[in-house]
Amino acid sequence: TPVILWFRRDLRLADNPALNNAADTGRAIVPVYILDEAGDGRPLGAASKWWLDKSLRALDAALQQRGSRLILRRGDSESELRRLIDETGATTVFMNRRFEPDAWAQDAEIAHSLKDDGVECRGTNGTLLARPGSVLNGSSQPYRVFTPFHKALMAQAEVPTHTLGPRAISTPDHLSSDSIDDWGLHPKRPDWSAEFEGEPGEAGALAALSHFLKSGLGGYGAGRDIPSRAATSRLSAALHWGEISPWRAVAAARGAASDGRVPGAEAEKFVSEIGWREFSAHLLHHFPFITERAFRPEYDTMPWRDDPKSLKAWQTGQTGYPIVDAGMRQLWRTGYMHNRVRMVVASFLIKHLLIDWREGEAWFWDTLVDADLASNVQNWQWVAGSGADAAPYFRIFNPIAQGEKFDAEGRYVRRWVPEIARLPDKYIHAPWTAPREILAGAGLRLGQDYPRPIVDHAEGRARALAALKAIDNKS
Ligand code: FAD
């Protein structure tokens, strides 16, 4: 009888412990992906569905090259697995574990229930450098501060040797599969994805990695802060869906350093960002409530404003602050936003507009191709000041100064906010400060072609500081 290989967030053939274990049995393998929209934790956002659609097609193509194919089923995970077990007689299900609390609970429930019927689920870690729960401090408690966490993580991370997976995979051919076209994951009417970026799938992830090793990693530390530059790896969606293992990314960066192709410090900076991904996953595992509530409870007393008009202006990139608007438009049009700008737009929503971080987190969840529950929540709480190891409360990003510092020549802003493109550099991050004749010379009618700021920077900052200070006093 064959064994089942249940793909979830490990959509790759290389470095895949569940696949390797399945292959080691010497039996035929039934590779399946189950789209469980109701039972799989938080429903996928629209941009994630776009990515998943292409990633599953790529996985199927890769399996076909090895003589197999991907079986697609849609519905309740356990019912679909049971159906497949009945159809194949399989008694073992191989899978890489998911560590988000809801998914973890679902997996445990399924494993328990199948066990009663003589089917064994064999879970492995295929998505993180270290299993959540395994990186604890001297008092066996989870770390709440990144730096010691990262140090401990690096000391004990599991770095398996690189494997390509079996060359040939035999799969019974009588099994039915849904057609991915019928799943409707790619948007239709309207198809807003024309400008979406990235190449979903394992081959795309490897191409992104090798491009990054050649042209980004060498100057990563400084380059990663410049939004107009393609200096980062763009691996976030691939890491989220497991199209590449994190240990492969780490080994590649360190390999480039040990070969002398890039300075060691640049490689370690990149590894520490992978470390932030781990920190986020571990925090969510230990503190599952952080998707809903502030890690530091006093922050849930923030006097959030209910202001749908400003929220809409933020979402659509019409706040009047060019760096904020450029970021929000990049996100809407490409499904991605540069990390520096993510921090700026998040700070603007939370602090200048005093709108609940959960609104921003939900918007990112729907629009980011790399939407990841742990990373998204952790980063939003970090900016809000309410998270573990968060930014101090008085850190309020100045959207003008951030633009001037990280987009000095206005390249990023001009690309995404073309209506102000003809303004001289001096005014590009604060168009409302430009004298009338400059505005006229740039063909810009403020308030018509491009909005005036929806909130005054100094007033917004003072209002946020007052609210945050009151909270800080409580802690
Ligand atoms: P690189 O700079 O090449 O970094 C390499 C990898 O490290 C990334 O692919 C990612 O997996 C990880 N990483 C980098 N920075 C962080 C970070 N701050 N936290 C956690 N992991 C990190 N990242 C997501 O993957 N999903 C999200 O939903 C997400 N939401 C965010 C929300 C906010 C408000 C902020 C400020 C950041 C968020 N990030 C999120 C983190 C970060 O912005 C992205 O991971 C990064 O921009 C992806 O681009 P890259 O792959 O080129 O990154």
mmCIF file of N, CA, C and O and ligand atoms in Angstrom, residues 212 220 224 231-240 249 269-281 336-347 350 360-361 364-365 368-383, ligand 1:
data_model
loop_
_atom_site.group_PDB
_atom_site.id
_atom_site.type_symbol
_atom_site.label_atom_id
_atom_site.label_comp_id
_atom_site.label_asym_id
_atom_site.label_seq_id
_atom_site.Cartn_x
_atom_site.Cartn_y
_atom_site.Cartn_z
ATOM 1 N N PHE A 212 19.906 37.034 -5.463
ATOM 2 C CA PHE A 212 20.231 37.788 -4.254
ATOM 3 C C PHE A 212 21.692 37.578 -3.837
ATOM 4 O O PHE A 212 22.383 38.522 -3.443
ATOM 5 N N TYR A 220 23.974 44.092 1.681
ATOM 6 C CA TYR A 220 22.637 43.940 2.288
ATOM 7 C C TYR A 220 22.379 44.900 3.448
ATOM 8 O O TYR A 220 21.324 45.535 3.512
ATOM 9 N N ARG A 224 19.384 47.175 2.281
ATOM 10 C CA ARG A 224 18.046 46.709 2.651
ATOM 11 C C ARG A 224 17.142 47.830 3.135
ATOM 12 O O ARG A 224 15.941 47.654 3.249
ATOM 13 N N ALA A 231 17.579 45.259 -3.121
ATOM 14 C CA ALA A 231 18.754 44.768 -2.393
ATOM 15 C C ALA A 231 18.420 43.651 -1.412
ATOM 16 O O ALA A 231 19.304 43.142 -0.735
ATOM 17 N N THR A 232 17.144 43.291 -1.333
ATOM 18 C CA THR A 232 16.765 42.216 -0.395
ATOM 19 C C THR A 232 16.451 40.939 -1.182
ATOM 20 O O THR A 232 16.382 40.962 -2.412
ATOM 21 N N SER A 233 16.221 39.860 -0.462
ATOM 22 C CA SER A 233 16.130 38.554 -1.138
ATOM 23 C C SER A 233 14.798 38.306 -1.833
ATOM 24 O O SER A 233 14.726 37.464 -2.719
ATOM 25 N N ARG A 234 13.772 38.976 -1.401
ATOM 26 C CA ARG A 234 12.403 38.722 -1.895
ATOM 27 C C ARG A 234 12.023 37.240 -1.721
ATOM 28 O O ARG A 234 11.333 36.662 -2.557
ATOM 29 N N LEU A 235 12.443 36.681 -0.622
ATOM 30 C CA LEU A 235 12.141 35.263 -0.372
ATOM 31 C C LEU A 235 10.973 35.066 0.587
ATOM 32 O O LEU A 235 10.621 33.942 0.925
ATOM 33 N N SER A 236 10.356 36.165 1.036
ATOM 34 C CA SER A 236 9.388 36.023 2.134
ATOM 35 C C SER A 236 8.199 35.127 1.801
ATOM 36 O O SER A 236 7.807 34.290 2.614
ATOM 37 N N ALA A 237 7.625 35.276 0.599
ATOM 38 C CA ALA A 237 6.472 34.425 0.265
ATOM 39 C C ALA A 237 6.925 32.976 0.095
ATOM 40 O O ALA A 237 6.233 32.038 0.514
ATOM 41 N N ALA A 238 8.107 32.800 -0.498
ATOM 42 C CA ALA A 238 8.632 31.440 -0.690
ATOM 43 C C ALA A 238 8.901 30.774 0.657
ATOM 44 O O ALA A 238 8.636 29.579 0.840
ATOM 45 N N LEU A 239 9.407 31.556 1.614
ATOM 46 C CA LEU A 239 9.642 30.985 2.940
ATOM 47 C C LEU A 239 8.304 30.690 3.623
ATOM 48 O O LEU A 239 8.141 29.668 4.285
ATOM 49 N N HIS A 240 7.344 31.578 3.432
ATOM 50 C CA HIS A 240 6.033 31.330 4.046
ATOM 51 C C HIS A 240 5.432 30.023 3.544
ATOM 52 O O HIS A 240 4.912 29.227 4.318
ATOM 53 N N ALA A 249 18.443 28.802 2.917
ATOM 54 C CA ALA A 249 18.755 30.225 2.762
ATOM 55 C C ALA A 249 19.939 30.616 3.654
ATOM 56 O O ALA A 249 20.854 31.323 3.225
ATOM 57 N N LYS A 269 23.823 39.547 8.896
ATOM 58 C CA LYS A 269 22.663 40.455 8.982
ATOM 59 C C LYS A 269 21.450 39.774 8.355
ATOM 60 O O LYS A 269 20.336 39.800 8.903
ATOM 61 N N PHE A 270 21.672 39.161 7.206
ATOM 62 C CA PHE A 270 20.580 38.445 6.535
ATOM 63 C C PHE A 270 20.089 37.288 7.418
ATOM 64 O O PHE A 270 18.885 37.098 7.595
ATOM 65 N N VAL A 271 21.034 36.549 7.991
ATOM 66 C CA VAL A 271 20.651 35.422 8.861
ATOM 67 C C VAL A 271 19.832 35.937 10.049
ATOM 68 O O VAL A 271 18.879 35.294 10.495
ATOM 69 N N SER A 272 20.166 37.129 10.531
ATOM 70 C CA SER A 272 19.402 37.633 11.679
ATOM 71 C C SER A 272 17.972 38.009 11.263
ATOM 72 O O SER A 272 17.044 37.918 12.069
ATOM 73 N N GLU A 273 17.759 38.375 10.009
ATOM 74 C CA GLU A 273 16.374 38.623 9.559
ATOM 75 C C GLU A 273 15.598 37.314 9.492
ATOM 76 O O GLU A 273 14.417 37.256 9.861
ATOM 77 N N ILE A 274 16.266 36.265 9.047
ATOM 78 C CA ILE A 274 15.634 34.935 9.107
ATOM 79 C C ILE A 274 15.335 34.615 10.573
ATOM 80 O O ILE A 274 14.325 33.994 10.902
ATOM 81 N N GLY A 275 16.222 35.074 11.450
ATOM 82 C CA GLY A 275 16.016 34.896 12.894
ATOM 83 C C GLY A 275 14.754 35.607 13.371
ATOM 84 O O GLY A 275 14.030 35.095 14.237
ATOM 85 N N TRP A 276 14.456 36.773 12.816
ATOM 86 C CA TRP A 276 13.216 37.476 13.199
ATOM 87 C C TRP A 276 11.975 36.668 12.776
ATOM 88 O O TRP A 276 10.955 36.664 13.466
ATOM 89 N N ARG A 277 12.099 35.984 11.657
ATOM 90 C CA ARG A 277 10.987 35.125 11.233
ATOM 91 C C ARG A 277 10.778 34.010 12.272
ATOM 92 O O ARG A 277 9.642 33.700 12.650
ATOM 93 N N GLU A 278 11.881 33.447 12.721
ATOM 94 C CA GLU A 278 11.793 32.394 13.732
ATOM 95 C C GLU A 278 11.225 32.945 15.045
ATOM 96 O O GLU A 278 10.351 32.341 15.662
ATOM 97 N N PHE A 279 11.753 34.102 15.441
ATOM 98 C CA PHE A 279 11.306 34.728 16.708
ATOM 99 C C PHE A 279 9.781 34.932 16.662
ATOM 100 O O PHE A 279 9.071 34.636 17.630
ATOM 101 N N SER A 280 9.296 35.406 15.518
ATOM 102 C CA SER A 280 7.850 35.643 15.370
ATOM 103 C C SER A 280 7.084 34.334 15.540
ATOM 104 O O SER A 280 6.074 34.281 16.250
ATOM 105 N N ALA A 281 7.568 33.278 14.877
ATOM 106 C CA ALA A 281 6.861 31.993 14.941
ATOM 107 C C ALA A 281 6.879 31.432 16.364
ATOM 108 O O ALA A 281 5.873 30.898 16.847
ATOM 109 N N TYR A 336 3.402 43.379 -2.610
ATOM 110 C CA TYR A 336 4.626 43.418 -1.804
ATOM 111 C C TYR A 336 4.870 44.854 -1.364
ATOM 112 O O TYR A 336 4.473 45.798 -2.043
ATOM 113 N N MET A 337 5.508 45.029 -0.218
ATOM 114 C CA MET A 337 5.971 46.355 0.173
ATOM 115 C C MET A 337 7.323 46.193 0.844
ATOM 116 O O MET A 337 7.549 45.225 1.580
ATOM 117 N N HIS A 338 8.186 47.151 0.571
ATOM 118 C CA HIS A 338 9.529 47.131 1.138
ATOM 119 C C HIS A 338 9.460 47.232 2.668
ATOM 120 O O HIS A 338 8.622 47.961 3.211
ATOM 121 N N ASN A 339 10.368 46.522 3.361
ATOM 122 C CA ASN A 339 10.302 46.465 4.825
ATOM 123 C C ASN A 339 10.388 47.834 5.498
ATOM 124 O O ASN A 339 9.631 48.127 6.428
ATOM 125 N N ARG A 340 11.285 48.681 5.060
ATOM 126 C CA ARG A 340 11.430 50.013 5.668
ATOM 127 C C ARG A 340 10.093 50.766 5.581
ATOM 128 O O ARG A 340 9.635 51.386 6.526
ATOM 129 N N VAL A 341 9.456 50.647 4.423
ATOM 130 C CA VAL A 341 8.214 51.376 4.203
ATOM 131 C C VAL A 341 7.063 50.723 4.993
ATOM 132 O O VAL A 341 6.169 51.418 5.480
ATOM 133 N N ARG A 342 7.125 49.397 5.155
ATOM 134 C CA ARG A 342 6.113 48.747 6.010
ATOM 135 C C ARG A 342 6.130 49.377 7.411
ATOM 136 O O ARG A 342 5.086 49.625 8.004
ATOM 137 N N MET A 343 7.334 49.622 7.912
ATOM 138 C CA MET A 343 7.424 50.207 9.264
ATOM 139 C C MET A 343 6.846 51.619 9.276
ATOM 140 O O MET A 343 6.146 52.006 10.207
ATOM 141 N N VAL A 344 7.136 52.368 8.221
ATOM 142 C CA VAL A 344 6.664 53.753 8.169
ATOM 143 C C VAL A 344 5.132 53.809 8.051
ATOM 144 O O VAL A 344 4.467 54.548 8.773
ATOM 145 N N VAL A 345 4.570 53.003 7.156
ATOM 146 C CA VAL A 345 3.109 53.066 6.981
ATOM 147 C C VAL A 345 2.382 52.533 8.213
ATOM 148 O O VAL A 345 1.303 53.032 8.577
ATOM 149 N N ALA A 346 2.974 51.531 8.849
ATOM 150 C CA ALA A 346 2.335 50.969 10.046
ATOM 151 C C ALA A 346 2.354 52.002 11.172
ATOM 152 O O ALA A 346 1.350 52.221 11.863
ATOM 153 N N SER A 347 3.487 52.662 11.324
ATOM 154 C CA SER A 347 3.591 53.680 12.361
ATOM 155 C C SER A 347 2.610 54.820 12.089
ATOM 156 O O SER A 347 1.952 55.334 12.995
ATOM 157 N N ILE A 350 -0.964 53.668 13.058
ATOM 158 C CA ILE A 350 -1.151 53.488 14.497
ATOM 159 C C ILE A 350 -0.985 54.815 15.247
ATOM 160 O O ILE A 350 -1.768 55.142 16.134
ATOM 161 N N GLY A 360 -4.727 47.512 10.400
ATOM 162 C CA GLY A 360 -3.612 47.458 9.456
ATOM 163 C C GLY A 360 -3.161 46.032 9.214
ATOM 164 O O GLY A 360 -2.869 45.632 8.082
ATOM 165 N N GLU A 361 -3.138 45.264 10.280
ATOM 166 C CA GLU A 361 -2.702 43.869 10.167
ATOM 167 C C GLU A 361 -3.651 43.117 9.221
ATOM 168 O O GLU A 361 -3.220 42.338 8.365
ATOM 169 N N PHE A 364 -2.976 44.157 5.580
ATOM 170 C CA PHE A 364 -1.761 43.498 5.093
ATOM 171 C C PHE A 364 -2.039 42.016 4.820
ATOM 172 O O PHE A 364 -1.559 41.458 3.857
ATOM 173 N N TRP A 365 -2.797 41.415 5.707
ATOM 174 C CA TRP A 365 -3.104 39.984 5.557
ATOM 175 C C TRP A 365 -3.757 39.718 4.204
ATOM 176 O O TRP A 365 -3.460 38.751 3.520
ATOM 177 N N LEU A 368 -0.872 41.256 1.073
ATOM 178 C CA LEU A 368 0.535 40.833 0.923
ATOM 179 C C LEU A 368 0.631 39.423 0.355
ATOM 180 O O LEU A 368 -0.038 38.519 0.867
ATOM 181 N N VAL A 369 1.482 39.217 -0.632
ATOM 182 C CA VAL A 369 1.705 37.831 -1.075
ATOM 183 C C VAL A 369 2.491 37.034 -0.027
ATOM 184 O O VAL A 369 2.439 35.813 -0.023
ATOM 185 N N ASP A 370 3.208 37.745 0.859
ATOM 186 C CA ASP A 370 3.956 37.021 1.898
ATOM 187 C C ASP A 370 3.231 37.019 3.245
ATOM 188 O O ASP A 370 3.853 36.744 4.280
ATOM 189 N N ALA A 371 1.924 37.315 3.234
ATOM 190 C CA ALA A 371 1.173 37.381 4.494
ATOM 191 C C ALA A 371 1.447 36.144 5.346
ATOM 192 O O ALA A 371 1.267 35.019 4.892
ATOM 193 N N ASP A 372 1.874 36.376 6.558
ATOM 194 C CA ASP A 372 2.242 35.283 7.453
ATOM 195 C C ASP A 372 1.757 35.674 8.844
ATOM 196 O O ASP A 372 2.118 36.739 9.349
ATOM 197 N N LEU A 373 0.936 34.827 9.428
ATOM 198 C CA LEU A 373 0.277 35.215 10.677
ATOM 199 C C LEU A 373 1.293 35.654 11.732
ATOM 200 O O LEU A 373 1.173 36.729 12.325
ATOM 201 N N ALA A 374 2.297 34.833 11.960
ATOM 202 C CA ALA A 374 3.258 35.136 13.024
ATOM 203 C C ALA A 374 4.046 36.406 12.714
ATOM 204 O O ALA A 374 4.151 37.309 13.551
ATOM 205 N N SER A 375 4.598 36.510 11.502
ATOM 206 C CA SER A 375 5.431 37.667 11.173
ATOM 207 C C SER A 375 4.602 38.945 11.114
ATOM 208 O O SER A 375 5.054 40.012 11.542
ATOM 209 N N ASN A 376 3.411 38.833 10.573
ATOM 210 C CA ASN A 376 2.586 40.033 10.434
ATOM 211 C C ASN A 376 2.183 40.577 11.805
ATOM 212 O O ASN A 376 2.380 41.748 12.119
ATOM 213 N N VAL A 377 1.677 39.698 12.645
ATOM 214 C CA VAL A 377 1.233 40.116 13.978
ATOM 215 C C VAL A 377 2.414 40.631 14.803
ATOM 216 O O VAL A 377 2.337 41.683 15.445
ATOM 217 N N GLN A 378 3.503 39.915 14.761
ATOM 218 C CA GLN A 378 4.681 40.314 15.549
ATOM 219 C C GLN A 378 5.158 41.692 15.124
ATOM 220 O O GLN A 378 5.448 42.551 15.959
ATOM 221 N N ASN A 379 5.229 41.918 13.810
ATOM 222 C CA ASN A 379 5.728 43.209 13.337
ATOM 223 C C ASN A 379 4.754 44.347 13.618
ATOM 224 O O ASN A 379 5.176 45.453 13.960
ATOM 225 N N TRP A 380 3.471 44.086 13.475
ATOM 226 C CA TRP A 380 2.499 45.148 13.799
ATOM 227 C C TRP A 380 2.575 45.502 15.281
ATOM 228 O O TRP A 380 2.544 46.663 15.660
ATOM 229 N N GLN A 381 2.696 44.485 16.108
ATOM 230 C CA GLN A 381 2.795 44.784 17.554
ATOM 231 C C GLN A 381 4.128 45.452 17.886
ATOM 232 O O GLN A 381 4.207 46.269 18.803
ATOM 233 N N TRP A 382 5.149 45.120 17.107
ATOM 234 C CA TRP A 382 6.443 45.762 17.319
ATOM 235 C C TRP A 382 6.314 47.265 17.057
ATOM 236 O O TRP A 382 6.756 48.093 17.856
ATOM 237 N N VAL A 383 5.708 47.615 15.932
ATOM 238 C CA VAL A 383 5.552 49.038 15.597
ATOM 239 C C VAL A 383 4.630 49.716 16.614
ATOM 240 O O VAL A 383 4.881 50.853 17.047
HETATM 241 P P1 FAD B 1 14.835 40.097 3.331
HETATM 242 O O1 FAD B 1 15.343 41.393 3.827
HETATM 243 O O2 FAD B 1 15.547 39.469 2.220
HETATM 244 O O3 FAD B 1 14.807 39.129 4.587
HETATM 245 C C1 FAD B 1 14.969 37.719 4.478
HETATM 246 C C2 FAD B 1 13.819 37.011 5.150
HETATM 247 O O4 FAD B 1 13.827 37.246 6.548
HETATM 248 C C3 FAD B 1 12.456 37.459 4.676
HETATM 249 O O5 FAD B 1 12.102 36.813 3.483
HETATM 250 C C4 FAD B 1 11.577 37.078 5.854
HETATM 251 O O6 FAD B 1 11.234 35.709 5.808
HETATM 252 C C5 FAD B 1 12.494 37.309 7.035
HETATM 253 N N1 FAD B 1 12.270 38.634 7.608
HETATM 254 C C6 FAD B 1 12.854 39.807 7.249
HETATM 255 N N2 FAD B 1 12.444 40.812 8.065
HETATM 256 C C7 FAD B 1 11.582 40.257 8.940
HETATM 257 C C8 FAD B 1 10.823 40.772 10.030
HETATM 258 N N3 FAD B 1 10.886 42.061 10.387
HETATM 259 N N4 FAD B 1 10.028 39.934 10.705
HETATM 260 C C9 FAD B 1 9.936 38.615 10.377
HETATM 261 N N5 FAD B 1 10.648 38.073 9.358
HETATM 262 C C10 FAD B 1 11.461 38.877 8.658
HETATM 263 N N6 FAD B 1 7.090 39.438 6.674
HETATM 264 C C11 FAD B 1 6.430 38.351 6.243
HETATM 265 O O7 FAD B 1 7.057 37.398 5.775
HETATM 266 N N7 FAD B 1 5.057 38.279 6.307
HETATM 267 C C12 FAD B 1 4.307 39.309 6.804
HETATM 268 O O8 FAD B 1 3.080 39.196 6.851
HETATM 269 C C13 FAD B 1 4.987 40.481 7.240
HETATM 270 N N8 FAD B 1 4.286 41.536 7.724
HETATM 271 C C14 FAD B 1 4.963 42.663 8.159
HETATM 272 C C15 FAD B 1 4.246 43.728 8.691
HETATM 273 C C16 FAD B 1 4.896 44.880 9.131
HETATM 274 C C17 FAD B 1 4.099 46.039 9.718
HETATM 275 C C18 FAD B 1 6.301 44.958 9.031
HETATM 276 C C19 FAD B 1 7.035 46.190 9.507
HETATM 277 C C20 FAD B 1 7.024 43.899 8.520
HETATM 278 C C21 FAD B 1 6.378 42.729 8.085
HETATM 279 N N9 FAD B 1 7.102 41.626 7.573
HETATM 280 C C22 FAD B 1 6.416 40.508 7.167
HETATM 281 C C23 FAD B 1 8.579 41.583 7.652
HETATM 282 C C24 FAD B 1 9.365 42.081 6.430
HETATM 283 O O9 FAD B 1 8.877 43.337 6.017
HETATM 284 C C25 FAD B 1 9.334 41.125 5.250
HETATM 285 O O10 FAD B 1 9.641 39.818 5.658
HETATM 286 C C26 FAD B 1 10.360 41.532 4.190
HETATM 287 O O11 FAD B 1 10.135 42.847 3.773
HETATM 288 C C27 FAD B 1 10.277 40.584 3.003
HETATM 289 O O12 FAD B 1 11.148 40.975 1.987
HETATM 290 P P2 FAD B 1 12.437 40.108 1.676
HETATM 291 O O13 FAD B 1 12.067 38.660 1.553
HETATM 292 O O14 FAD B 1 13.116 40.715 0.522
HETATM 293 O O15 FAD B 1 13.279 40.301 3.009
#
